[in-house]
Coordinates of C-alpha atoms in Angstrom, one line a residue:
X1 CA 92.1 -33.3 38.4
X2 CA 88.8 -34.3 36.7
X3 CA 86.1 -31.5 35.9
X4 CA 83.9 -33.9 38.9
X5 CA 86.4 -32.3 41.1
X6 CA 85.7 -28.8 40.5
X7 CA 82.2 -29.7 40.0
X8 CA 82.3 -31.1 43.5
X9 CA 84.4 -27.9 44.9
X10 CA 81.6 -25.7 43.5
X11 CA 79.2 -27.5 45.1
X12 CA 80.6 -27.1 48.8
X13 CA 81.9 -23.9 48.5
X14 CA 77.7 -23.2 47.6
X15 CA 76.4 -24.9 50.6
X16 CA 79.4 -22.7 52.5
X17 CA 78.2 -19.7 51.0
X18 CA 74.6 -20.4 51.9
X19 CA 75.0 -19.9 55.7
X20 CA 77.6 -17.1 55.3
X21 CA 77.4 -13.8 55.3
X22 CA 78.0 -11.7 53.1
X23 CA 81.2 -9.9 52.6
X24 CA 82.8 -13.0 54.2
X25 CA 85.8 -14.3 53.2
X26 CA 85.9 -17.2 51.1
X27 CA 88.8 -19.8 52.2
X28 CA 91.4 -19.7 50.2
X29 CA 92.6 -21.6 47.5
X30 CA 95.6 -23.3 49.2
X31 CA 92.5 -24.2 51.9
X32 CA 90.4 -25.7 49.1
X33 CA 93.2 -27.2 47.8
X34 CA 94.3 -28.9 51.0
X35 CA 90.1 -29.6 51.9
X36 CA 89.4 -31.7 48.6
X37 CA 92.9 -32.7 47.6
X38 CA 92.6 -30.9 44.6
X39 CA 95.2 -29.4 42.2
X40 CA 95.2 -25.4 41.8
X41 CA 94.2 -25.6 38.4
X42 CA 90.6 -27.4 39.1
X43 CA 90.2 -25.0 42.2
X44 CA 90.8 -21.9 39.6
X45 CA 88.0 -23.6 37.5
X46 CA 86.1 -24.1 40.3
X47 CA 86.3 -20.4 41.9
X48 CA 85.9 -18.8 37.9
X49 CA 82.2 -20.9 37.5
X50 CA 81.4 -19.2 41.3
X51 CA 82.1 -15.7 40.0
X52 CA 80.5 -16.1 36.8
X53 CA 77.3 -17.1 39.2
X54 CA 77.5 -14.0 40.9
X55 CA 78.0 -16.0 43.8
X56 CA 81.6 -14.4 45.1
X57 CA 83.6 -11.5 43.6
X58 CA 87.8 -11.3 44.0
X59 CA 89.3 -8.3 45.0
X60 CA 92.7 -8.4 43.5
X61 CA 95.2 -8.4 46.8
X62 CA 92.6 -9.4 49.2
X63 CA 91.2 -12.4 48.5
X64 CA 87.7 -13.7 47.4
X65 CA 84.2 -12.7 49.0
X66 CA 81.1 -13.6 49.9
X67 CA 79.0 -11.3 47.2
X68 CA 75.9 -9.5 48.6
X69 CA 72.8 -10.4 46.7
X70 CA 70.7 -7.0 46.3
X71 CA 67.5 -7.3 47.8
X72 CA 64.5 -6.3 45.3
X73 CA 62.8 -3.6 46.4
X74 CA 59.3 -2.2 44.9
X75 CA 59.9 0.8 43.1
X76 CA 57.4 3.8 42.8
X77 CA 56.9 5.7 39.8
X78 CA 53.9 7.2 40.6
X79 CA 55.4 10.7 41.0
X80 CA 56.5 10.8 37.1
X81 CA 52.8 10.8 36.2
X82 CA 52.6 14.3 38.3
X83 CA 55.3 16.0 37.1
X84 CA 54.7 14.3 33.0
X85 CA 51.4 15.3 33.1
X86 CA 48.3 13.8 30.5
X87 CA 49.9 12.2 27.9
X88 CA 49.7 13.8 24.5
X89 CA 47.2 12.5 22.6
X90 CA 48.1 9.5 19.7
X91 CA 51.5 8.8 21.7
X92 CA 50.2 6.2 23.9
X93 CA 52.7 3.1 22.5
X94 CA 54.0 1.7 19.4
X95 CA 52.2 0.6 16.7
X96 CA 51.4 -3.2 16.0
X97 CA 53.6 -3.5 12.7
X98 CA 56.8 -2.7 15.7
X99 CA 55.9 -5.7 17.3
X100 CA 58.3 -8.6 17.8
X101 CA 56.7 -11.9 17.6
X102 CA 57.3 -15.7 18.2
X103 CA 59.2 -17.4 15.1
X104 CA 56.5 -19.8 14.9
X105 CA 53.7 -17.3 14.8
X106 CA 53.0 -16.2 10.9
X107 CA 53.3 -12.4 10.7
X108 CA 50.8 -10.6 8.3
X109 CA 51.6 -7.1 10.6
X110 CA 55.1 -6.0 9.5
X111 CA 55.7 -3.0 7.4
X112 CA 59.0 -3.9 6.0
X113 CA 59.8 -6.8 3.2
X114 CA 61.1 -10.3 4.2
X115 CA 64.8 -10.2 4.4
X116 CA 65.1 -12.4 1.3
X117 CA 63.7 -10.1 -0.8
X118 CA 66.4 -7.0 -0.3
X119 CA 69.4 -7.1 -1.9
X120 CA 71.7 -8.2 0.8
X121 CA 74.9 -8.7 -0.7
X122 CA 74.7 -4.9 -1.9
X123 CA 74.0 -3.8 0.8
X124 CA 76.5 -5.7 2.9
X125 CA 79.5 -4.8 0.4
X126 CA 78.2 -1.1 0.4
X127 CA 78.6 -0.7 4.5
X128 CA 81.8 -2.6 3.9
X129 CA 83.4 0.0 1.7
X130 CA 81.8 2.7 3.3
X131 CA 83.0 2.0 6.7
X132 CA 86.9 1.6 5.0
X133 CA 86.4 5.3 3.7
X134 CA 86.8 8.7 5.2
X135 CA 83.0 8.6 6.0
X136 CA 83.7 6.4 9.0
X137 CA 85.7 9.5 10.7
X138 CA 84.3 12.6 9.4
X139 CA 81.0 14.4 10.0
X140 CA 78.7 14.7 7.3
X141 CA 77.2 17.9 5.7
X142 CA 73.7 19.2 8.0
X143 CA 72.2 18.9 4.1
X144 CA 74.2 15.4 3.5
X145 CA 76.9 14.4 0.8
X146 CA 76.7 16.3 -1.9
X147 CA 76.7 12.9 -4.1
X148 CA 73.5 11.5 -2.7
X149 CA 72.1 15.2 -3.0
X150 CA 72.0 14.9 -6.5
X151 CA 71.5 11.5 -7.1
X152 CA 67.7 12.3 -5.4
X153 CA 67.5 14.8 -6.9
X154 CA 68.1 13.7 -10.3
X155 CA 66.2 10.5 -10.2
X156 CA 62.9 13.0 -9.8
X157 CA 64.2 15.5 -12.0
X158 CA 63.9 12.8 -14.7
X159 CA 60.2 12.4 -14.3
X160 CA 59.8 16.1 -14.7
X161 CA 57.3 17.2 -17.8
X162 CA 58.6 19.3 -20.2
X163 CA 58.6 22.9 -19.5
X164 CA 58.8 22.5 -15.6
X165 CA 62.3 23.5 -14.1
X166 CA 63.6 20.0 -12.7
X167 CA 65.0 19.4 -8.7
X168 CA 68.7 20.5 -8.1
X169 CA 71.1 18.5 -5.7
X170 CA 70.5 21.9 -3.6
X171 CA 66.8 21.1 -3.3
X172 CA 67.7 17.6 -1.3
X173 CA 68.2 17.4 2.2
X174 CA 69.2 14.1 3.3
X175 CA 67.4 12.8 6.8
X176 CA 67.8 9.9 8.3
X177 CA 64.2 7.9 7.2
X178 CA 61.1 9.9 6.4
X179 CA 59.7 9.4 9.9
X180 CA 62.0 12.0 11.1
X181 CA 61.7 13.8 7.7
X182 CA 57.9 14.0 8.7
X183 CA 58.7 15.4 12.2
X184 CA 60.5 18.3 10.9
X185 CA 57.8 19.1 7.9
X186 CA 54.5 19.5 10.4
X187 CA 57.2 21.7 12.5
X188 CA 58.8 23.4 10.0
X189 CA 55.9 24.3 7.5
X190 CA 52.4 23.6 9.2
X191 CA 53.2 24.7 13.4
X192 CA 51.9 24.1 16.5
X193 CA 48.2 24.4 17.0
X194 CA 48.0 25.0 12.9
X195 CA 45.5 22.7 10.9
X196 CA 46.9 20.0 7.9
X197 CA 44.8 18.1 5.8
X198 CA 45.2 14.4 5.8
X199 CA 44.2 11.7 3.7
X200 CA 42.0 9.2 5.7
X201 CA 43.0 6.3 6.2
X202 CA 46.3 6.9 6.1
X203 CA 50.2 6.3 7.1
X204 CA 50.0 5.5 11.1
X205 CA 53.5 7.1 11.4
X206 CA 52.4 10.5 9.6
X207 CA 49.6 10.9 12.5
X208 CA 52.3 10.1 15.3
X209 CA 54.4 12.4 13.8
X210 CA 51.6 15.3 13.6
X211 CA 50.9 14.3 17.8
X212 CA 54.7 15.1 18.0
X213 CA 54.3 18.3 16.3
X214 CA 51.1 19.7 18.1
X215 CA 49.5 19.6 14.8
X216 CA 45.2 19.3 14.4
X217 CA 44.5 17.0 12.0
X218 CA 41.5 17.1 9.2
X219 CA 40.8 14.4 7.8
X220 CA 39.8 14.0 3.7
X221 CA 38.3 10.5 3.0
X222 CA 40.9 8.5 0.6
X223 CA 39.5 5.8 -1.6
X224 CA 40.9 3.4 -4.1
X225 CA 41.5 6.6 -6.8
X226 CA 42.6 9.0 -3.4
X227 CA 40.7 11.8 -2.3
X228 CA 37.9 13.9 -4.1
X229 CA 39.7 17.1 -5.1
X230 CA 36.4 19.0 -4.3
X231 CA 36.9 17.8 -1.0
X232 CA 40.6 18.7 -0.6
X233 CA 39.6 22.3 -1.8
X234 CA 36.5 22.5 0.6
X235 CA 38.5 21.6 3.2
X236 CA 41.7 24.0 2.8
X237 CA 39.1 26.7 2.6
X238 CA 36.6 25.9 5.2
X239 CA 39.9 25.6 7.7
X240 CA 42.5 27.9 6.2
X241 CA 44.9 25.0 6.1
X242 CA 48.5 25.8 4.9
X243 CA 49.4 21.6 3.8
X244 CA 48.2 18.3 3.1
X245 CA 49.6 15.0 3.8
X246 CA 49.2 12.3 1.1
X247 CA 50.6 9.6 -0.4
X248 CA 49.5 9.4 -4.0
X249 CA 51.5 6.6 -5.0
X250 CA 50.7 3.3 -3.8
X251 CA 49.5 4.3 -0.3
X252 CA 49.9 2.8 3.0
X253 CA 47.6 0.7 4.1
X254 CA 45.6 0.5 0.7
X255 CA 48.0 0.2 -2.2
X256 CA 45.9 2.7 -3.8
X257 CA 47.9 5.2 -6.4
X258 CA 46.1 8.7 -7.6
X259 CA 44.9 9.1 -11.1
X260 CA 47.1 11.7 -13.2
X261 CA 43.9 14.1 -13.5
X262 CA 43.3 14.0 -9.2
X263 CA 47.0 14.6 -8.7
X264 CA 47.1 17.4 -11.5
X265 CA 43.4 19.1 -9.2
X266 CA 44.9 18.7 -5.6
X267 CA 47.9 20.5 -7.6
X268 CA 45.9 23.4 -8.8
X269 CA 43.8 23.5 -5.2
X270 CA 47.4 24.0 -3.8
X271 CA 48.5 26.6 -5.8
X272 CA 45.3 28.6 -5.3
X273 CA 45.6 28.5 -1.4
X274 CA 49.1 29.5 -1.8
X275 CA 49.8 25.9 0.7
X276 CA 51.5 23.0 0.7
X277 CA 51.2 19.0 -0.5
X278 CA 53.2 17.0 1.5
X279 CA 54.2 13.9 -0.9
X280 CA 55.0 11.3 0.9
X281 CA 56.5 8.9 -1.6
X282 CA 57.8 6.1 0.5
X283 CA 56.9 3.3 -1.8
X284 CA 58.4 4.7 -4.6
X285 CA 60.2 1.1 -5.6
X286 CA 57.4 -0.6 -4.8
X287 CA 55.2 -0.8 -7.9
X288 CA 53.8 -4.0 -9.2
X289 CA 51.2 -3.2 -11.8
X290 CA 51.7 0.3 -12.6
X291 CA 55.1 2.9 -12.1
X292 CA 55.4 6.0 -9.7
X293 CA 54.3 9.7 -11.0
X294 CA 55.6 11.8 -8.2
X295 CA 53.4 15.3 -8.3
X296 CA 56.8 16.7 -7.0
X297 CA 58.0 16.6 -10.2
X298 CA 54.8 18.8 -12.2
X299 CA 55.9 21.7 -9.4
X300 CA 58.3 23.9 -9.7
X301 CA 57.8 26.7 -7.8
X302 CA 57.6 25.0 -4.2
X303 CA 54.4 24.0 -3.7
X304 CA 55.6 20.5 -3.1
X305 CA 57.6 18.7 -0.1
X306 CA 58.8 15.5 -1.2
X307 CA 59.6 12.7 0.7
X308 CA 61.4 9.7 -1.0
X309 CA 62.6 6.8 1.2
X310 CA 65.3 4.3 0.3
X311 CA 64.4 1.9 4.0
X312 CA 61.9 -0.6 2.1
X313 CA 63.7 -1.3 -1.2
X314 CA 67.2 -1.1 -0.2
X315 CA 67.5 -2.1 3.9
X316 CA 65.8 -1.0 7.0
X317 CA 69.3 -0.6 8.6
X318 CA 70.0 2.3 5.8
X319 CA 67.9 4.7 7.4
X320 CA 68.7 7.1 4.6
X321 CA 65.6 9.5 3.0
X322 CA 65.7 12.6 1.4
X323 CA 63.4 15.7 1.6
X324 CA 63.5 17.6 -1.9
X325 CA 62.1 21.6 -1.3
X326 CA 62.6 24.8 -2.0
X327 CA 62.8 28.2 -1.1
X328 CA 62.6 28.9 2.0
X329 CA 60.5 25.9 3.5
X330 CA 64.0 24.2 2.9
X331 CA 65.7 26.4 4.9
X332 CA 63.5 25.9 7.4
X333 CA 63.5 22.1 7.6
X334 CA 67.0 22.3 7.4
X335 CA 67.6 24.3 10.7
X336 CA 64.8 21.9 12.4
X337 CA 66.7 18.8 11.1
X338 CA 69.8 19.9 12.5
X339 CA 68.5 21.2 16.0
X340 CA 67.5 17.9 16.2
X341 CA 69.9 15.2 14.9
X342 CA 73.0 17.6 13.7
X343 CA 73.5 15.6 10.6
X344 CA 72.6 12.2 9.3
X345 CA 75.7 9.4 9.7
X346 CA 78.3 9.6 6.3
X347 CA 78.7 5.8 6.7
X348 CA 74.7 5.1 5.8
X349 CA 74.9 8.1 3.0
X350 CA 78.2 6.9 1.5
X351 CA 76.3 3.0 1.3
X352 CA 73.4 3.9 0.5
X353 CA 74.6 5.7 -2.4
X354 CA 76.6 2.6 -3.1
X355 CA 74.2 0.6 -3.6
X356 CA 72.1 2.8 -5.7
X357 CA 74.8 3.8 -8.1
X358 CA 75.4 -0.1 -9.0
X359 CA 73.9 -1.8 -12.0
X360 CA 73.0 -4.4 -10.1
X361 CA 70.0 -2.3 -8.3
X362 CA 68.0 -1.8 -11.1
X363 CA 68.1 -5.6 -11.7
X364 CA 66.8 -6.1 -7.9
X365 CA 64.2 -4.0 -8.6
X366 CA 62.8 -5.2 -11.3
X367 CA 63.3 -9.1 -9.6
X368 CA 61.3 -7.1 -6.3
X369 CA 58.8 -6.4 -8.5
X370 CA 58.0 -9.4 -9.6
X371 CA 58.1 -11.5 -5.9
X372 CA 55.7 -8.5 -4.7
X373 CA 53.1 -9.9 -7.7
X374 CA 53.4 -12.8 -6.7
X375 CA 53.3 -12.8 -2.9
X376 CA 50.2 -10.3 -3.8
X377 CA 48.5 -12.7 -5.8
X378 CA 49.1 -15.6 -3.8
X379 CA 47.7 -14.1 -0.4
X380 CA 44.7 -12.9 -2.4
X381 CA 43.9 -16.4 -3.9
X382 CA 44.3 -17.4 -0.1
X383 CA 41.6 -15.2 1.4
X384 CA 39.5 -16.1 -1.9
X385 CA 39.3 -19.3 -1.0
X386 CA 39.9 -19.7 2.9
X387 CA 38.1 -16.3 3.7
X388 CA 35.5 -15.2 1.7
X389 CA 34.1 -12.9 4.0
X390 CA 37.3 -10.8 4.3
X391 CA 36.8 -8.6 1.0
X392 CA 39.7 -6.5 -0.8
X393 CA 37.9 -3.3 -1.8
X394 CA 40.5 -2.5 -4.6
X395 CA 43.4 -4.7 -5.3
X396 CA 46.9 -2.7 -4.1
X397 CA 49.0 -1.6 -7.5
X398 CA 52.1 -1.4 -5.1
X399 CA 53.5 -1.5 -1.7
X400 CA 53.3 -4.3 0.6
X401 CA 50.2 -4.5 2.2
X402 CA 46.4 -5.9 1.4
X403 CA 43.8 -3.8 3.1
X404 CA 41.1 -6.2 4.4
X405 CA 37.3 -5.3 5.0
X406 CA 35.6 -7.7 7.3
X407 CA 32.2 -8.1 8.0
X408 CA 29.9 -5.2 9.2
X409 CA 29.9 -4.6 12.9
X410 CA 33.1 -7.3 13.3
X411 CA 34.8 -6.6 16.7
X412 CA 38.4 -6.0 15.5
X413 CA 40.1 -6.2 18.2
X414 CA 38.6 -9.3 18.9
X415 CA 39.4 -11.3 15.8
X416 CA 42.7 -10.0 15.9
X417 CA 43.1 -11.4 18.9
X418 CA 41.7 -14.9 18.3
X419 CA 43.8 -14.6 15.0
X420 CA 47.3 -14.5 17.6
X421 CA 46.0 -16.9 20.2
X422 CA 46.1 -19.1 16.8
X423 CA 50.0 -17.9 15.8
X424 CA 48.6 -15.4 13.3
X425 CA 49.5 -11.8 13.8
X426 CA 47.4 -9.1 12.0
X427 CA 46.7 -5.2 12.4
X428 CA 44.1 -4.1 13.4
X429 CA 42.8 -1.1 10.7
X430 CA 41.8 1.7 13.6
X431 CA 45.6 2.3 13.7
X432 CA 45.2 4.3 10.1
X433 CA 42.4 6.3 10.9
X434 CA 43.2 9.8 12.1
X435 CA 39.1 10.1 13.1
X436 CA 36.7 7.3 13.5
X437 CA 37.1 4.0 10.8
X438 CA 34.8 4.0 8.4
X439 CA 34.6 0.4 8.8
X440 CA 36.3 -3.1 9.8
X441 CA 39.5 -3.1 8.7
X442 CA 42.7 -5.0 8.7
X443 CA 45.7 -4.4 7.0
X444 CA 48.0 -7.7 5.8
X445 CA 51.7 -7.4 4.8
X446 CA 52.2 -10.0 2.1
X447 CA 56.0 -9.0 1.9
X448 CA 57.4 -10.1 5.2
X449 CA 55.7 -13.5 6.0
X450 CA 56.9 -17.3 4.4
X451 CA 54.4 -17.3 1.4
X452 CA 54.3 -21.0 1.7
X453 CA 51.9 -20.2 4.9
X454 CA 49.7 -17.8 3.3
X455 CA 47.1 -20.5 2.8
X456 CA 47.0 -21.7 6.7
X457 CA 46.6 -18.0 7.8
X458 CA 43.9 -17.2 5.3
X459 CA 42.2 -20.5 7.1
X460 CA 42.6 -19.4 10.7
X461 CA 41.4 -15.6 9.8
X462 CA 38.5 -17.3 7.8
X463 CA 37.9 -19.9 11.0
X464 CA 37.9 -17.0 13.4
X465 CA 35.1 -15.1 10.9
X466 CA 33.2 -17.6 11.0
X467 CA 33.4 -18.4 14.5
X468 CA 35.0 -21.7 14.7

C-alpha cells in the first residue's frame, strides 16, 4: 500500500484515541487491516509513527495501548530556599562570556579563540591516538603522567635565570584547567575566612573561585604596567595576607603584562612576608607584541604557585593545566585535588601531550600570533572609526580581549543591552571588579567573532553611545 494509506490509518486511529481512554486497547492490527483494507506492512508503519508520537505504547504479548499523557503539575521549590539558605556571595550565575548566543548575533563576550584559529587537526589526531592507547583504560597518576609532568615543567625551567634552581617534573601537578587548579590554591594555601590580595580588575573566574573557597578578598588597583608594588607591600602588611592573585602576563580583561622591575618588587614584597604569588599564567601562548616572563621562573624556593593553561592555545575540550609548586604547598594541593576529582582523565593528558610534543605546534603558534595582531588591530581601527567615544586605555600586548572605557557615568548595563537587542553581545566590565569599578567598562573578545563583522559592531556600540 501507498504511504497515503498509513497516513490515513494514523489519522483514524488519532481521532480513536482522542475519545478513549487511556490504557485502552488499541484494535489490533488484523482489525486495522480488515477496517482500511490495508496490507500489514503499511499498518506496522502506521502503528511505529503512533508510538514514536507518544500517542500508544506496545507491551510485547499484549497488544498496543492507549498511552496516558502525564498531566503537568506546578511544582514547588520553595522549601530548597529554607533548607539552602542565603546564597554565598559572588555565586549568584554564570558569567556573560558562558553564554550561548544566536548564530546571527556577533559575539565580542567569549573568552575562548574562534575555532579556526586552534589547531584542529592536532588536536583531533592526538585524541585519536590517545583514545587507541592504554590511557583509554587505565587511571591516571593523582599528580598526572609523568611525561606531561616534565614537559611543564621544563618548558618554565627554560626561562629560568641563571643561578636559580629550575622546576622538576616533581614540582607539576596536572589538573584538569586552571579554574579547578584555582579552587584548590585559595583552599589549599590561603583558607577559609583568611585574606588574598587580588589584582583589581581582574580574572572573573579567580573571584568565583575565592567565593568557593570562603576566601576575603583585597583588592590592589591593576593598571596597564600592573599594580604599584608599594601598594602590594602596604597591603600584605596592613592585612597579614599569606598570597596574591595576579596575572602578570597579558592579563584578563586588559592585556596588560608587568614590567621586569614590578615583577622582580612584588617578588621581593613576597619573600619578605614569608607569602605567596599566585601566577596565574593562562595566556602564556598568547603574546602578540611582546613574549611571556613567568616570575615562577626567578623563584626557587617556593614562593611561587604557577598556573599554566594549555585550554586557549590548544582546545577548550583539552581541559589539561598544570600547577608547578613546591614544598609542601604541593602536597597540599595535591591531597585537595584528589579529594576532589581523584585524578585528571589519561586520554586528555596523553593528547594533550601529543600535541605539544609535535613540531607542528610551534608553527601554530607562531601563525596564532600573527591572526591575534591582526584581529587586534582590526577591531581597534573599528572602534576608531565607528566608536570614538569607546577609548582603549592601553592597547593589550596579548590575550584575546580589548578592554573598553566608555563615557563617564554610561549606564553599562544599559548599553549592553541595547548592544544585544541589535545582535551584538558584549560584557559588561563590573564582572572583573572584585570591589566597586573604577569606571565604565566593557571587555571585547577580538578572538572568537568573524572579523569581517568587526566594523558593523563597532557601528552599533558607537550608535548605541551616541544614542541613536
Amino acid at each position: 500500500m501507498s504511504q497515503d494509506s498509513s497516513d490515513r490509518i494514523v489519522a483514524g486511529v488519532r481521532g480513536w484515541i482522542s475519545s478513549a481512554s487511556p490504557g485502552a486497547r488499541v484494535p489490533s492490527n488484523r482489525a486495522l487491516m480488515a477496517e482500511y483494507g490495508a496490507g500489514p506492512v503499511t499498518v506496522q508503519k502506521a502503528m511505529q509513527q503512533l508510538v514514536r508520537l507518544g500517542l500508544v505504547e506496545s507491551r510485547p504479548g499484549a497488544g498496543t495501548f492507549v498511552r496516558a499523557v502525564p498531566i503537568a503539575r506546578t511544582v514547588d521549590y520553595g522549601w530548597q530556599t529554607a533548607a539552602l539558605g542565603t546564597a554565598p556571595a559572588g555565586l549568584a550565575g554564570l558569567s556573560s562570556t558562558q553564554r550561548t548566543v544566536a548564530p546571527d548575533a556577533i559575539g565580542l563576550h567569549a573568552g575562548y579563540p574562534a575555532v579556526d584559529l586552534l589547531p584542529q587537526r592536532l588536536v583531533r589526531q592526538a585524541l585519536v591516538r590517545a583514545a587507541r592507547s592504554d590511557a583509554a583504560l587505565t587511571r591516571s597518576p593523582a599528580a598526572g603522567l609523568p611525561e606531561l609532568q616534565a614537559w611543564f615543567a621544563g618548558e618554565l625551567a627554560s626561562a629560568a635565570p641563571v643561578g636559580i634552581t629550575p622546576a622538576s617534573a616533581r614540582d607539576a601537578l596536572i589538573i584538569s584547567g586552571s579554574q579547578s587548579g584555582l579552587s584548590s590554591i585559595f583552599r589549599a594555601v590561603v583558607g577559609v575566612g583568611q585574606p588574598l590580595l587580588i589584582e583589581s580588575p581582574t580574572y572573573w573566574g579567580a573571584m568565583l573561585a575565592a567565593a568557593q573557597a570562603g576566601v576575603v578578598l583585597v583588592p590592589i588597583p591593576s593598571g596597564p604596567h600592573g599594580p604599584d608594588p608599594d601598594d602590594v607591600e602596604r597591603a600584605f602588611a596592613q592585612t597579614g595576607a599569606r598570597a596574591f592573585y595576579a596575572q602578570p602576563t597579558f592579563a584578563n580583561p586588559t592585556g596588560a603584562q608587568w614590567p621586569v622591575a614590578t615583577g622582580e618588587a612584588v617578588l621581593d614584597t613576597v619573600r619578605r612576608h614569608r607569602a605567596f604569588l599566585i601566577e596565574d599564567d593562562w595566556a602564556h601562548d598568547l603574546g602578540i607584541d611582546a613574549d611571556p616572563r613567568p616570575i615562577a621562573a626567578s623563584d626557587d624556593d617556593g614562593h611561587v604557585v604557577y598556573l599554566r593553561s594549555l585550554t586557549k592555545s590548544a582546545s577548550p575540550a583539552l581541559r589539561v593545566a598544570a600547577v608547578i609548586v613546591r614544598g609542601p604547598a604541593r602536597d597540599r594541593i595535591l591531597a585537595d585535588r584528589a579529594a576532589e576529582s581523584m585524578y585528571v582523565s589519561g586520554v586528555l593528558q596523553a593528547a594533550a601531550l601529543d600535541v605539544v610534543s609535535q613540531p607542528a605546534w610551534r608553527t601554530h603558534l607562531r601563525g596564532f600570533r600573527e591572526h591575534l595582531r591582526a584581529r587586534r588591530d582590526l577591531l581597534l581601527s573599528s572602534l576608531a572609526a565607528h566608536a570614538p567615544s569607546a577609548q582603549v586605555e592601553g592597547v593589550p600586548v596579548g590575550g584575546l580581549n580589548l578592554w573598553v572605557r566608555l563615557p563617564e557615568g554610561t549606564d553599562v548595563g544599559q548599553v549592553v543591552r541595547e548592544c544585544e537587542v541589535r545582535g551584538v553581545i558584549i560584557a559588561p566590565g563590573s564582572e572583573w571588579f572584585p570591589a566597586e569599578p573604577s569606571g565604565s567598562y566593557v571587555r571585547l573578545n577580538y578572538a572568537n567573532a568573524d572579523p569581517a563583522r568587526f566594523a558593523e559592531a563597532a557601528g552599533v556600540l558607537g550608535a548605541v553611545l551616541e544614542g541613536t
